[in-house]
Amino acid sequence: MAALTQLSDIRTPEPKPDRLYEISLFDRRFAFAGLKRLLGAADVDKAGDRLAGLAAKSEVEREAARAILSELTLREIYETPLLDDDGRVDEIMRVSYDVDHETFEKNAHLTVGAAKDYILERSGEEVSRFGRSLTAVTVAAIAKMMDVHELVHASRKLSRAATARTTVGLPGTLSSRLQPNHPTDDLSAITLLVYTGLSLGAGDALIGINPARDTIENTTTLLRHIDALRRRTGAPTQICVLSHIRTQLVCLESGAPVEIMFQSLAGTQRTLVEEFDCDIELLDRACRVMSERGPLRGSARQFMYFETGQGSELSYGKHNGIDMTTTEALCYALARRYDPFMVNNVTGFIGPETHRSNMEMILSNLQDHFMGKLMGLPMGMAPCYTLHSEITPEGQQIATELLTAAGANYFMDVYLGVDRMLAYFDTSAHDDQTLREIFSREPAPEFVDWAIGCGIFRRDEAGRLRRGANWGDPRIFCESETEFEALRGRLPAAYGWANAGPRPADSVARKTRANLALAREAIYAELSPHKLGPTPMRTIHTRAGTKEAHLSNPELGSLLDVEALNDLKPDGTDVRIVVSDGLSAEAIHHNIPALLPALLKELSRLGLRVGAPLLAPNGRVKLAESIGETTQARIVVTLIGERPGGDAISSRSMSAYLAFRAQEEEGQSSRNAASRYEYTVLSNIYEEGTPPLRAAAAIAERVSQMLAYGAGGNRLERLLQEERDQRLTRE
């Protein structure tokens, strides 16, 4: 592991007042106040930048901005660091300036347009060296100048391999990250998803689970389970549970097999710290710990894994007035610091407030892939979508074809494209294998040797890799048909294992698409109070007056309207319960009649003061903070409909977000002094996940713990773990 540059040793130029950029184009005058505004206007049109007021108002204005940007020199951009809302260079912007200064000085005279030409003309080796000299803002500026062919052509010449047990990103390869997510972390269902993915030739990059419960105990259980599956099958790969980095560090210290360390990144310090509960000091520590004590130390060259994706900074309202492409480039600058094994881009995951259409998602993915590779990262791509956007499977498939042509290291394997826990839609192992056959790609070489031995692949007479007799048959890892059927009975949204070539059979595809279509309808269902049972609720309203406004602008659903602000008063309650349709009214209709009375009974049994439940149509999770500040409740429990997943019944899934409001006199709200709210989440509440009555008891237990410990979120988990450790020591 290379030494990490001290932040204090990274020099950034002195901030300057915003410059007015002006141009005449076709006898029309255009002016852009500051580099942030210029960068936003120069980009392709995207929902998030429109929402932030950064997008160009017309194609002509966009080309005017591009004309100005293309004539700026690299030095001019370098000497104009983008400042945060307090007028300072934040830590992530500072990290972006940790570049190859010698190479930069040789090329600083180039304009952005000339830099684009240089990238298109020169060899991959020359472009890679050039990329290491560029700040994130410069890379974003170049990306905004490129069309589709240029993004593909430039990316294709850049390669960046990384090695753990397998080497991912070698020329001629296309790898896969197997993601066996389940709404309740059911180990049997996870087992079948792992077996299925491996049988389809997926998982050579990683077997990684997003846990439904981000706790130390659950993360440890999942790590040990998938480690046992890896050992049982003999698959040469590595494992990861995508819990918070703090959780993983505790698990590693207790001996759990944390082979690859994961964390989501953000492109502004405020988002990273206040929303992701992470900072550069913590990332530095995790990187050092993995190099010193990680299970793969001494054999893996890289061991950090980051996920990024355009729009998170904007969706939290903490983008510092910077457009989505540029904040994404800043994520890559931060990732570059740690020489990661994997970077996975999930642009499209958030929803229509950032990327509404197929074209927006496709172009953003191509930009992201180019920027990451130019900055020297091993880029995996996950062009994805949610049902409340207008993005379709066909748009996703177009993106994967272009990204494979551009040389992406890997795609995701989410079985049949349906993430059963996160309720979004990603690539599948069928997609991965289809793309391998179209583009003559193979998995990582270590994995290929193993898969040939399992009959999953074979070599033909010419030495070409072909699907073998056991391709797509997870039964090869089961001891009997009885075991397979038992596992199969635990897995939702599984419509069959029949295949046609590298694709799922038509009978499977038809069931998958029909369920998807029905689930999408649930997004637009209206909340009906008469379907919510007999428990009285007081209706309040957010600033999202319509369903369209609610879906397009998350901030509106996070704020109370004027009438509600005037009517709600501090009332000395411990707990306030808020019911909202969120992204699925059907979830509320199906769960609240049973859950709400049971929850009120449990909270009453605990002796807590509970305010009258509130009903908030068109609400978002962050509405809890507006209600908490208005009522002064210690905890706001938001019962909200989640975005529907890939089967019809998943439209009934809701979550409980428990927002703990730290009292000012306590002087603590985790490590984030700027945020007084800490969130604990119980997800996938419905009959096929956590049933409503069981969820009511779990919510009440968490509320009791939050009040007893004066904490929520990751801080609560750490306190609970410390108590468990002390108890074990005493015993």
XYZ file of C-alpha atoms in Angstrom:
731
model
C 0.000 0.000 0.000
C 1.400 3.396 -1.011
C 1.599 6.088 1.632
C -1.415 8.368 1.743
C -0.671 12.049 1.268
C -1.489 14.112 4.330
C -4.358 16.486 3.612
C -2.321 19.352 5.002
C 0.347 18.628 2.388
C -2.065 18.925 -0.564
C -1.892 22.501 -1.777
C -4.853 24.167 -3.436
C -4.946 27.557 -5.156
C -6.325 30.523 -3.281
C -10.064 30.954 -3.954
C -10.982 33.754 -6.303
C -14.168 35.756 -6.817
C -16.495 34.275 -9.415
C -15.650 35.326 -12.922
C -18.301 36.304 -15.472
C -17.913 34.132 -18.580
C -19.385 35.766 -21.690
C -19.716 34.942 -25.382
C -21.599 36.043 -28.476
C -23.032 33.202 -30.511
C -25.113 33.839 -33.651
C -25.616 37.466 -32.577
C -26.887 36.368 -29.180
C -25.126 37.227 -25.953
C -24.674 34.628 -23.220
C -23.208 35.150 -19.767
C -22.473 32.628 -17.000
C -21.654 33.812 -13.495
C -18.900 31.583 -12.171
C -17.331 28.282 -13.165
C -20.025 26.246 -11.402
C -22.735 27.808 -13.530
C -20.659 27.383 -16.685
C -19.991 23.689 -15.974
C -23.653 23.009 -15.290
C -24.831 24.705 -18.471
C -22.255 22.862 -20.599
C -23.498 19.409 -19.620
C -26.112 17.243 -21.306
C -29.626 17.894 -20.044
C -30.451 15.949 -16.838
C -33.293 16.082 -14.341
C -31.056 16.717 -11.337
C -29.284 19.679 -12.898
C -32.635 21.089 -14.033
C -33.924 20.746 -10.483
C -30.849 22.553 -9.138
C -31.162 25.359 -11.697
C -27.791 24.485 -13.225
C -28.838 23.101 -16.615
C -28.836 25.183 -19.785
C -32.228 26.591 -20.723
C -31.786 25.729 -24.397
C -29.502 23.845 -26.760
C -28.035 27.105 -27.985
C -27.202 28.171 -24.441
C -25.616 24.776 -23.853
C -23.404 25.147 -26.915
C -22.490 28.675 -25.857
C -21.336 27.316 -22.486
C -19.384 24.555 -24.210
C -17.741 27.047 -26.507
C -16.460 29.035 -23.520
C -15.444 25.953 -21.551
C -13.557 24.447 -24.468
C -11.316 27.544 -24.655
C -10.399 27.603 -20.957
C -6.921 26.291 -20.245
C -6.270 23.473 -17.824
C -4.398 25.962 -15.640
C -7.393 28.290 -15.513
C -9.596 25.477 -14.238
C -6.897 24.251 -11.864
C -6.608 27.707 -10.337
C -10.384 27.933 -9.781
C -11.264 25.402 -7.064
C -15.019 25.084 -6.558
C -15.964 26.199 -3.068
C -18.530 24.831 -0.631
C -21.534 26.820 0.552
C -19.364 28.494 3.195
C -16.832 29.691 0.634
C -14.168 27.145 1.515
C -12.279 24.393 -0.282
C -13.687 21.253 1.316
C -11.602 18.138 1.956
C -12.836 16.239 -1.086
C -12.023 19.145 -3.396
C -8.606 19.290 -1.725
C -7.966 15.564 -2.343
C -8.694 16.198 -6.017
C -5.517 18.304 -6.178
C -3.290 15.352 -5.216
C -2.067 14.885 -8.802
C 1.081 14.325 -10.849
C 2.214 17.952 -10.862
C 5.168 17.404 -13.190
C 2.917 16.074 -15.953
C 0.360 18.770 -15.250
C 2.883 21.552 -15.717
C 3.824 20.148 -19.125
C 0.212 20.304 -20.286
C -1.288 23.169 -18.282
C -1.340 25.418 -21.354
C -3.761 23.129 -23.191
C -7.368 24.217 -23.513
C -10.149 21.837 -22.537
C -10.887 21.317 -26.233
C -7.240 20.584 -26.984
C -7.102 18.190 -24.016
C -10.048 16.298 -25.489
C -8.237 16.054 -28.826
C -5.082 14.865 -27.049
C -7.034 12.076 -25.353
C -8.605 10.970 -28.629
C -5.301 11.036 -30.528
C -2.782 9.543 -28.090
C -2.094 5.996 -26.919
C -3.697 4.504 -23.853
C -0.434 4.686 -21.928
C -0.003 8.386 -22.700
C -3.627 9.152 -21.810
C -3.356 7.244 -18.527
C -0.324 9.301 -17.524
C -2.151 12.479 -18.563
C -5.204 11.500 -16.496
C -3.150 11.184 -13.326
C -2.267 14.874 -13.632
C -5.845 16.141 -13.808
C -8.124 17.390 -11.072
C -11.711 16.145 -10.917
C -13.148 19.420 -12.169
C -10.875 19.328 -15.213
C -11.879 15.733 -15.980
C -15.562 16.675 -15.728
C -15.022 19.620 -18.060
C -13.444 17.348 -20.681
C -16.249 14.797 -20.363
C -18.828 17.512 -21.086
C -17.151 18.155 -24.439
C -17.466 14.558 -25.625
C -20.163 12.865 -27.671
C -21.108 9.187 -27.414
C -18.533 7.910 -29.910
C -15.793 9.919 -28.217
C -16.699 8.671 -24.736
C -16.624 5.065 -25.953
C -13.451 5.478 -28.040
C -11.493 7.248 -25.314
C -12.582 4.837 -22.574
C -11.794 1.766 -24.653
C -8.091 2.614 -24.868
C -7.806 2.954 -21.082
C -7.498 -0.172 -18.945
C -7.041 -0.619 -15.233
C -6.824 -4.107 -13.772
C -6.952 -4.889 -10.048
C -6.114 -8.074 -8.155
C -7.476 -9.825 -5.089
C -8.032 -13.603 -5.482
C -8.953 -12.878 -9.085
C -7.645 -10.237 -11.438
C -10.451 -8.070 -12.797
C -10.099 -5.773 -15.801
C -7.574 -7.626 -17.944
C -7.870 -7.102 -21.715
C -10.477 -9.382 -23.263
C -12.338 -9.953 -20.012
C -15.729 -8.925 -18.657
C -16.352 -9.773 -15.022
C -19.403 -9.846 -12.801
C -20.226 -8.802 -9.230
C -22.738 -11.274 -7.823
C -25.305 -9.542 -5.578
C -27.531 -12.064 -3.734
C -29.686 -9.563 -1.835
C -32.787 -10.688 0.058
C -35.399 -8.545 1.885
C -34.857 -10.318 5.217
C -31.320 -11.652 4.685
C -32.735 -15.170 4.491
C -29.663 -17.417 4.340
C -31.375 -20.124 2.284
C -32.476 -17.623 -0.363
C -28.996 -16.074 -0.392
C -27.513 -19.529 -0.873
C -29.659 -20.197 -3.942
C -28.852 -16.798 -5.425
C -25.129 -17.469 -4.977
C -25.429 -20.933 -6.521
C -27.467 -19.551 -9.417
C -25.056 -16.710 -10.099
C -22.003 -18.965 -10.012
C -23.685 -21.464 -12.335
C -24.302 -18.632 -14.809
C -20.613 -17.704 -14.744
C -21.094 -14.685 -12.486
C -19.235 -13.628 -9.361
C -15.622 -13.593 -10.511
C -15.226 -9.987 -9.353
C -17.013 -10.344 -6.023
C -19.848 -11.920 -4.093
C -21.284 -8.951 -2.257
C -24.471 -8.553 -0.226
C -26.284 -5.350 0.689
C -27.611 -6.301 4.136
C -31.236 -5.634 5.035
C -30.021 -4.892 8.593
C -26.769 -2.992 8.958
C -25.754 -4.381 12.345
C -22.496 -5.907 13.505
C -24.171 -9.210 14.338
C -26.003 -9.503 11.025
C -22.989 -8.404 8.988
C -20.827 -11.002 10.703
C -23.418 -13.712 10.057
C -23.627 -12.829 6.363
C -19.850 -12.665 5.964
C -19.380 -16.078 7.508
C -22.216 -17.525 5.421
C -20.977 -16.375 2.025
C -17.424 -17.283 3.019
C -18.670 -20.819 3.696
C -20.433 -20.862 0.321
C -17.260 -19.714 -1.413
C -15.298 -22.475 0.274
C -17.972 -25.097 -0.414
C -18.140 -24.341 -4.132
C -14.430 -23.681 -4.476
C -15.105 -20.547 -6.517
C -12.027 -18.308 -6.764
C -13.462 -14.937 -5.829
C -13.714 -12.594 -2.846
C -16.550 -11.603 -0.540
C -17.989 -8.428 0.929
C -21.012 -7.335 2.946
C -21.849 -3.766 2.023
C -22.519 -2.502 5.536
C -21.305 0.857 6.733
C -17.536 1.065 6.930
C -17.684 1.456 10.723
C -19.667 -1.765 11.004
C -17.195 -3.639 8.813
C -14.229 -2.401 10.839
C -15.748 -3.777 14.041
C -16.487 -7.062 12.269
C -12.896 -7.265 11.019
C -11.538 -6.607 14.490
C -13.657 -9.475 15.859
C -12.269 -11.904 13.291
C -14.966 -11.886 10.597
C -13.700 -12.434 7.009
C -13.873 -8.860 5.729
C -11.919 -9.561 2.553
C -12.908 -6.395 0.689
C -13.786 -3.174 2.542
C -16.751 -1.240 1.160
C -18.044 2.315 1.445
C -20.319 4.578 -0.586
C -18.654 7.865 -1.528
C -19.936 11.362 -2.133
C -18.418 14.288 -3.999
C -18.905 16.911 -1.310
C -17.662 16.776 2.258
C -21.084 17.736 3.646
C -22.761 14.785 1.941
C -20.044 12.333 2.912
C -19.984 13.418 6.557
C -23.571 14.398 7.312
C -25.387 11.797 5.226
C -22.919 8.895 4.896
C -21.406 9.268 8.397
C -17.915 9.014 6.946
C -14.890 11.214 6.403
C -11.423 10.991 4.903
C -9.815 10.219 8.253
C -12.073 7.165 8.605
C -11.397 6.034 5.031
C -7.663 6.410 5.605
C -7.897 4.319 8.769
C -9.895 1.589 7.048
C -7.377 1.402 4.220
C -4.476 1.075 6.657
C -6.289 -1.562 8.737
C -7.040 -3.654 5.638
C -3.413 -3.506 4.508
C -2.229 -4.581 7.955
C -4.930 -7.043 9.077
C -7.230 -7.814 6.144
C -7.671 -11.542 5.358
C -6.166 -11.088 1.878
C -3.154 -9.029 2.967
C 0.004 -10.205 1.301
C -1.843 -11.652 -1.694
C -4.306 -8.979 -2.834
C -2.877 -5.887 -4.477
C -6.069 -3.935 -3.782
C -8.786 -4.413 -1.166
C -11.035 -1.321 -1.088
C -14.415 -1.157 -2.836
C -16.363 2.048 -3.462
C -19.778 2.746 -4.907
C -20.686 6.046 -6.491
C -23.345 7.399 -8.836
C -24.477 10.767 -10.055
C -26.956 12.652 -7.925
C -26.610 11.722 -4.264
C -25.203 15.135 -3.352
C -28.083 16.870 -5.101
C -30.748 14.571 -3.650
C -29.544 15.548 -0.163
C -29.368 19.230 -1.097
C -25.647 19.322 -0.298
C -24.067 19.651 -3.735
C -22.548 23.112 -3.070
C -24.100 24.418 -6.290
C -22.023 21.947 -8.335
C -23.556 19.886 -11.145
C -23.940 16.099 -10.946
C -21.182 15.156 -13.389
C -18.621 17.269 -11.558
C -19.558 15.993 -8.101
C -19.289 12.469 -9.510
C -15.784 13.235 -10.775
C -14.939 14.411 -7.262
C -16.017 10.982 -5.968
C -13.475 9.430 -8.325
C -10.748 11.738 -7.072
C -11.473 10.512 -3.556
C -11.517 6.859 -4.685
C -8.218 7.361 -6.547
C -6.556 8.127 -3.213
C -6.983 4.493 -2.086
C -6.051 2.474 -5.211
C -9.270 0.409 -4.934
C -9.991 -3.107 -6.139
C -13.407 -2.027 -7.424
C -15.390 1.102 -8.138
C -19.025 0.470 -8.949
C -21.088 3.220 -10.553
C -24.850 3.030 -9.901
C -26.082 6.108 -11.774
C -29.829 5.695 -12.184
C -30.339 4.228 -8.701
C -31.856 7.326 -7.089
C -34.787 8.006 -9.379
C -36.385 10.676 -11.569
C -35.179 13.580 -9.443
C -31.696 12.938 -10.856
C -32.225 10.918 -14.074
C -35.693 10.774 -15.560
C -35.227 9.221 -19.017
C -33.253 6.500 -20.787
C -31.114 9.083 -22.561
C -30.164 10.861 -19.339
C -29.147 7.578 -17.719
C -27.211 6.294 -20.752
C -25.201 9.468 -21.300
C -24.412 9.860 -17.606
C -23.124 6.293 -17.403
C -20.850 6.858 -20.393
C -19.520 10.055 -18.824
C -18.934 8.355 -15.479
C -17.122 5.407 -17.030
C -14.832 7.696 -19.021
C -14.069 9.969 -16.070
C -13.288 7.080 -13.726
C -10.986 5.372 -16.203
C -9.223 8.634 -17.075
C -8.517 9.065 -13.376
C -7.006 5.584 -13.205
C -9.810 3.621 -11.565
C -10.938 0.000 -12.146
C -14.466 0.911 -13.218
C -17.392 -1.451 -12.925
C -20.733 -0.198 -14.165
C -24.295 -0.748 -13.023
C -26.612 1.163 -15.362
C -29.786 0.821 -13.348
C -33.225 2.290 -12.772
C -36.192 2.444 -10.452
C -39.839 2.079 -11.342
C -40.719 5.666 -10.487
C -38.449 6.906 -13.293
C -39.171 6.669 -17.021
C -36.124 4.466 -17.609
C -36.858 1.065 -19.148
C -35.084 -2.305 -19.499
C -34.357 -1.463 -23.126
C -32.557 1.732 -22.132
C -30.538 -0.193 -19.594
C -29.560 -2.757 -22.232
C -28.432 -0.048 -24.657
C -26.245 1.377 -21.893
C -24.607 -2.001 -21.244
C -23.856 -2.567 -24.935
C -22.114 0.808 -25.164
C -20.280 0.351 -21.869
C -19.008 -3.084 -22.897
C -17.734 -1.570 -26.125
C -16.077 1.098 -23.963
C -14.283 -1.541 -21.869
C -16.110 -1.672 -18.536
C -14.384 -4.034 -16.077
C -17.572 -5.665 -14.850
C -21.335 -5.466 -14.487
C -23.630 -6.597 -11.698
C -25.406 -9.921 -11.409
C -28.797 -9.343 -9.840
C -30.837 -12.443 -10.640
C -33.288 -11.675 -13.482
C -32.351 -8.008 -13.015
C -34.570 -7.652 -9.920
C -32.985 -6.618 -6.628
C -35.281 -8.194 -4.062
C -34.118 -6.007 -1.186
C -33.199 -2.607 -2.661
C -36.168 -2.596 -5.087
C -34.269 -1.379 -8.127
C -33.308 -2.971 -11.439
C -29.768 -3.821 -12.444
C -27.941 -6.078 -14.861
C -28.145 -9.848 -14.477
C -25.802 -12.770 -15.090
C -27.795 -13.428 -18.256
C -26.915 -9.914 -19.414
C -23.261 -10.433 -18.514
C -22.999 -13.675 -20.477
C -24.884 -12.223 -23.453
C -22.420 -9.337 -23.598
C -19.466 -11.707 -23.300
C -20.699 -13.645 -26.302
C -21.421 -10.521 -28.363
C -18.031 -8.942 -27.632
C -15.897 -12.105 -27.260
C -15.079 -11.533 -23.602
C -14.332 -13.984 -20.789
C -14.482 -13.881 -16.989
C -11.278 -13.480 -14.963
C -8.787 -16.254 -15.872
C -8.680 -17.796 -12.383
C -12.460 -18.090 -12.426
C -12.548 -19.529 -15.939
C -10.307 -22.445 -14.925
C -12.585 -23.272 -11.996
C -15.776 -22.886 -14.049
C -14.470 -25.216 -16.765
C -13.811 -27.800 -14.067
C -17.446 -27.443 -12.948
C -18.817 -27.861 -16.480
C -20.129 -24.288 -16.448
C -17.873 -23.376 -19.390
C -15.896 -25.386 -21.940
C -13.336 -24.683 -24.663
C -14.221 -25.527 -28.250
C -11.772 -26.875 -30.815
C -10.538 -23.358 -31.592
C -9.962 -22.619 -27.899
C -12.936 -20.276 -27.608
C -14.844 -20.227 -24.323
C -18.373 -21.611 -24.617
C -21.214 -22.308 -22.232
C -20.889 -25.802 -20.820
C -23.460 -28.476 -20.004
C -23.934 -27.152 -16.459
C -24.254 -23.472 -17.375
C -27.259 -21.979 -15.597
C -27.951 -25.024 -13.410
C -27.562 -24.220 -9.698
C -28.361 -27.858 -8.846
C -24.696 -28.721 -9.444
C -23.905 -27.150 -6.058
C -26.774 -28.864 -4.222
C -26.485 -32.307 -2.672
C -29.937 -33.321 -3.922
C -33.037 -32.151 -5.748
C -34.694 -31.955 -2.335
C -32.125 -29.402 -1.192
C -32.637 -27.362 -4.347
C -36.433 -27.328 -3.949
C -36.122 -26.325 -0.299
C -33.912 -23.386 -1.249
C -36.186 -22.461 -4.138
C -39.167 -22.144 -1.833
C -37.445 -19.333 0.079
C -36.660 -17.085 -2.894
C -39.132 -14.383 -4.032
C -39.388 -13.065 -7.612
C -37.874 -16.231 -9.067
C -39.846 -17.215 -12.153
C -37.882 -20.259 -13.272
C -34.400 -21.444 -14.197
C -35.010 -22.271 -17.868
C -32.636 -20.602 -20.335
C -32.487 -20.018 -24.084
C -28.882 -19.576 -25.128
C -27.403 -16.923 -22.805
C -30.866 -15.451 -22.081
C -33.659 -16.508 -19.730
C -36.308 -18.546 -21.523
C -39.274 -16.592 -22.868
C -41.624 -18.073 -20.265
C -39.368 -16.675 -17.527
C -38.980 -13.306 -19.269
C -42.736 -12.883 -19.694
C -43.421 -13.464 -15.990
C -40.612 -11.101 -15.019
C -41.805 -8.292 -17.274
C -45.493 -8.695 -16.345
C -44.710 -8.391 -12.646
C -42.514 -5.382 -13.377
C -45.325 -3.678 -15.280
C -47.823 -4.237 -12.469
C -45.365 -3.050 -9.825
C -44.729 0.172 -11.779
C -48.437 0.993 -11.589
C -48.235 1.053 -7.793
C -46.024 4.151 -7.956
C -48.944 6.237 -9.147
C -51.656 4.920 -6.813
C -53.166 7.578 -4.552
C -53.267 7.260 -0.768
C -56.765 6.382 0.486
C -57.286 7.133 4.219
C -60.344 4.848 4.410
C -58.066 1.856 3.681
C -55.841 2.481 6.691
C -57.974 0.954 9.432
C -59.736 2.440 12.452
C -56.791 4.190 14.148
C -57.441 7.972 14.046
C -54.768 9.977 12.248
C -54.363 13.686 11.773
C -53.726 14.645 8.144
C -50.960 17.118 7.429
C -49.537 18.198 4.092
C -46.093 18.591 2.610
C -45.067 21.142 0.029
C -45.456 18.473 -2.680
C -48.994 19.294 -3.691
C -49.166 16.751 -6.528
C -47.850 13.276 -7.299
C -45.736 14.718 -10.131
C -44.118 17.273 -7.835
C -43.549 14.577 -5.231
C -41.741 12.268 -7.666
C -39.703 14.988 -9.354
C -38.508 16.998 -6.357
C -37.704 15.109 -3.140
C -37.179 18.324 -1.187
C -40.850 19.254 -1.448
C -41.927 16.032 0.246
C -39.414 16.658 3.025
C -40.953 19.950 4.132
C -44.216 20.746 5.878
C -46.503 23.228 4.206
C -47.241 26.533 5.930
C -50.506 25.352 7.511
C -48.864 22.294 9.081
C -45.979 24.393 10.374
C -48.435 26.727 12.056
C -50.628 23.970 13.491
C -48.029 21.569 14.904
C -46.640 22.566 18.294
C -44.205 21.097 20.841
C -46.221 18.691 22.987
C -43.725 16.892 25.224
C -43.979 13.568 23.440
C -41.270 10.956 23.263
C -42.412 9.578 19.928
C -44.267 10.899 16.907
C -45.516 8.477 14.268
C -45.861 9.675 10.676
C -47.557 7.579 7.984
C -46.817 8.449 4.348
C -47.341 6.810 0.987
C -43.812 7.686 -0.122
C -43.393 5.696 -3.326
C -46.142 3.125 -2.793
C -49.589 3.868 -1.399
C -50.360 0.157 -1.764
C -47.700 -0.640 0.841
C -49.441 1.638 3.319
C -52.891 0.269 2.498
C -51.745 -3.313 3.112
C -49.624 -2.857 6.258
C -50.851 0.059 8.345
C -54.206 -1.458 9.437
C -52.319 -4.177 11.321
C -49.024 -2.444 12.094
C -50.141 0.892 13.522
C -52.461 -0.378 16.312
C -49.863 -2.973 17.300
C -47.090 -0.362 17.378
C -49.144 2.032 19.499
C -49.888 -0.805 21.912
C -46.202 -1.747 22.187
C -45.120 1.858 22.777
C -47.836 2.324 25.402
C -46.676 -0.838 27.160
C -43.216 0.739 27.383
C -44.721 3.774 29.109
C -43.765 6.217 26.381
C -45.573 9.429 25.557
C -46.778 9.091 21.972
C -48.399 11.895 20.009
C -51.418 11.380 17.792
C -50.288 9.672 14.554
C -49.904 11.949 11.539
C -50.880 11.092 7.957
C -48.712 12.885 5.374
C -49.510 12.226 1.691
C -46.600 12.765 -0.705
C -44.018 12.585 2.060
C -40.326 11.723 2.046
C -38.124 10.270 4.774
C -36.550 13.625 5.655
C -40.004 14.972 6.575
C -39.214 13.481 9.987
C -36.757 16.301 10.653
C -39.286 19.012 9.890
C -41.794 17.311 12.186
C -39.170 16.707 14.862
C -38.105 20.344 14.939
C -41.734 21.503 15.057
C -43.036 19.080 17.712
C -39.726 18.561 19.580
C -40.401 14.817 19.755
C -37.275 12.842 20.650
C -37.977 10.215 17.993
C -40.010 10.464 14.803
C -41.050 7.100 13.373
C -41.861 7.413 9.671
C -43.846 4.501 8.222
C -43.463 4.951 4.491
C -44.072 3.058 1.264
C -40.892 2.015 -0.495
C -40.353 1.949 -4.230
C -41.826 -1.250 -5.665
C -39.518 -4.040 -6.725
C -39.814 -6.610 -9.465
C -42.814 -8.658 -8.448
C -46.370 -7.530 -7.925
C -46.418 -8.266 -4.202
C -43.269 -6.213 -3.582
C -45.346 -3.079 -4.172
C -46.652 -3.771 -0.665
C -43.229 -3.283 0.924
C -42.772 -0.403 3.351
C -40.092 0.693 5.786
C -39.846 2.294 9.183
C -37.314 5.116 9.520
C -36.614 5.983 13.149
C -35.102 9.476 13.378
C -33.493 10.221 16.729
C -33.231 13.917 17.576
C -30.237 14.483 19.822
C -30.919 17.129 22.442
C -28.750 20.199 22.119
C -27.556 19.987 25.696
C -26.171 16.510 25.040
C -23.842 18.029 22.473
C -23.761 14.905 20.379
C -25.339 13.498 17.263
C -22.828 10.863 16.230
C -19.663 12.304 14.695
C -21.656 14.825 12.705
C -21.993 18.023 14.672
C -23.840 19.545 11.725
C -26.661 16.977 11.834
C -28.867 16.378 14.867
C -30.674 13.369 13.431
C -29.502 9.781 13.436
C -31.517 7.214 11.497
C -32.228 3.578 12.215
C -34.078 1.717 9.453
C -36.251 -1.397 9.414
C -36.950 -2.224 5.786
C -39.010 -4.658 3.730
C -42.060 -4.686 5.995
C -44.760 -6.779 4.320
C -46.044 -10.339 4.439
C -43.216 -11.706 2.260
C -40.586 -9.806 4.245
C -41.020 -8.812 7.886
C -44.756 -9.181 8.668
C -46.457 -6.089 10.161
C -46.989 -7.482 13.685
C -43.393 -8.637 13.970
C -42.269 -5.279 12.597
C -44.296 -3.426 15.248
C -42.455 -5.263 18.025
C -39.074 -4.639 16.362
C -39.773 -0.914 15.936
C -40.824 -0.562 19.578
C -37.683 -2.373 20.721
C -35.505 -0.018 18.678
C -37.342 3.043 20.000
C -36.721 1.845 23.542
C -33.014 1.326 22.834
C -32.663 4.732 21.176
C -34.172 6.506 24.172
C -32.190 4.431 26.674
C -28.850 5.033 24.961
C -29.564 8.524 23.613
C -28.438 7.494 20.160
C -29.525 6.154 16.789
C -27.990 4.814 13.603
C -24.360 3.667 13.620
C -23.707 5.210 17.041
C -26.461 3.120 18.605
C -25.051 -0.022 16.991
C -21.616 0.720 18.418
C -23.015 1.274 21.913
C -25.018 -1.949 21.763
C -21.960 -3.868 20.598
C -19.838 -2.397 23.385
C -22.407 -3.554 25.931
C -22.501 -7.045 24.408
C -18.697 -7.207 24.522
C -18.643 -6.103 28.166
C -21.265 -8.699 29.049
C -19.237 -11.448 27.374
C -16.135 -10.300 29.225
C -17.955 -10.476 32.569
C -19.251 -13.943 31.770
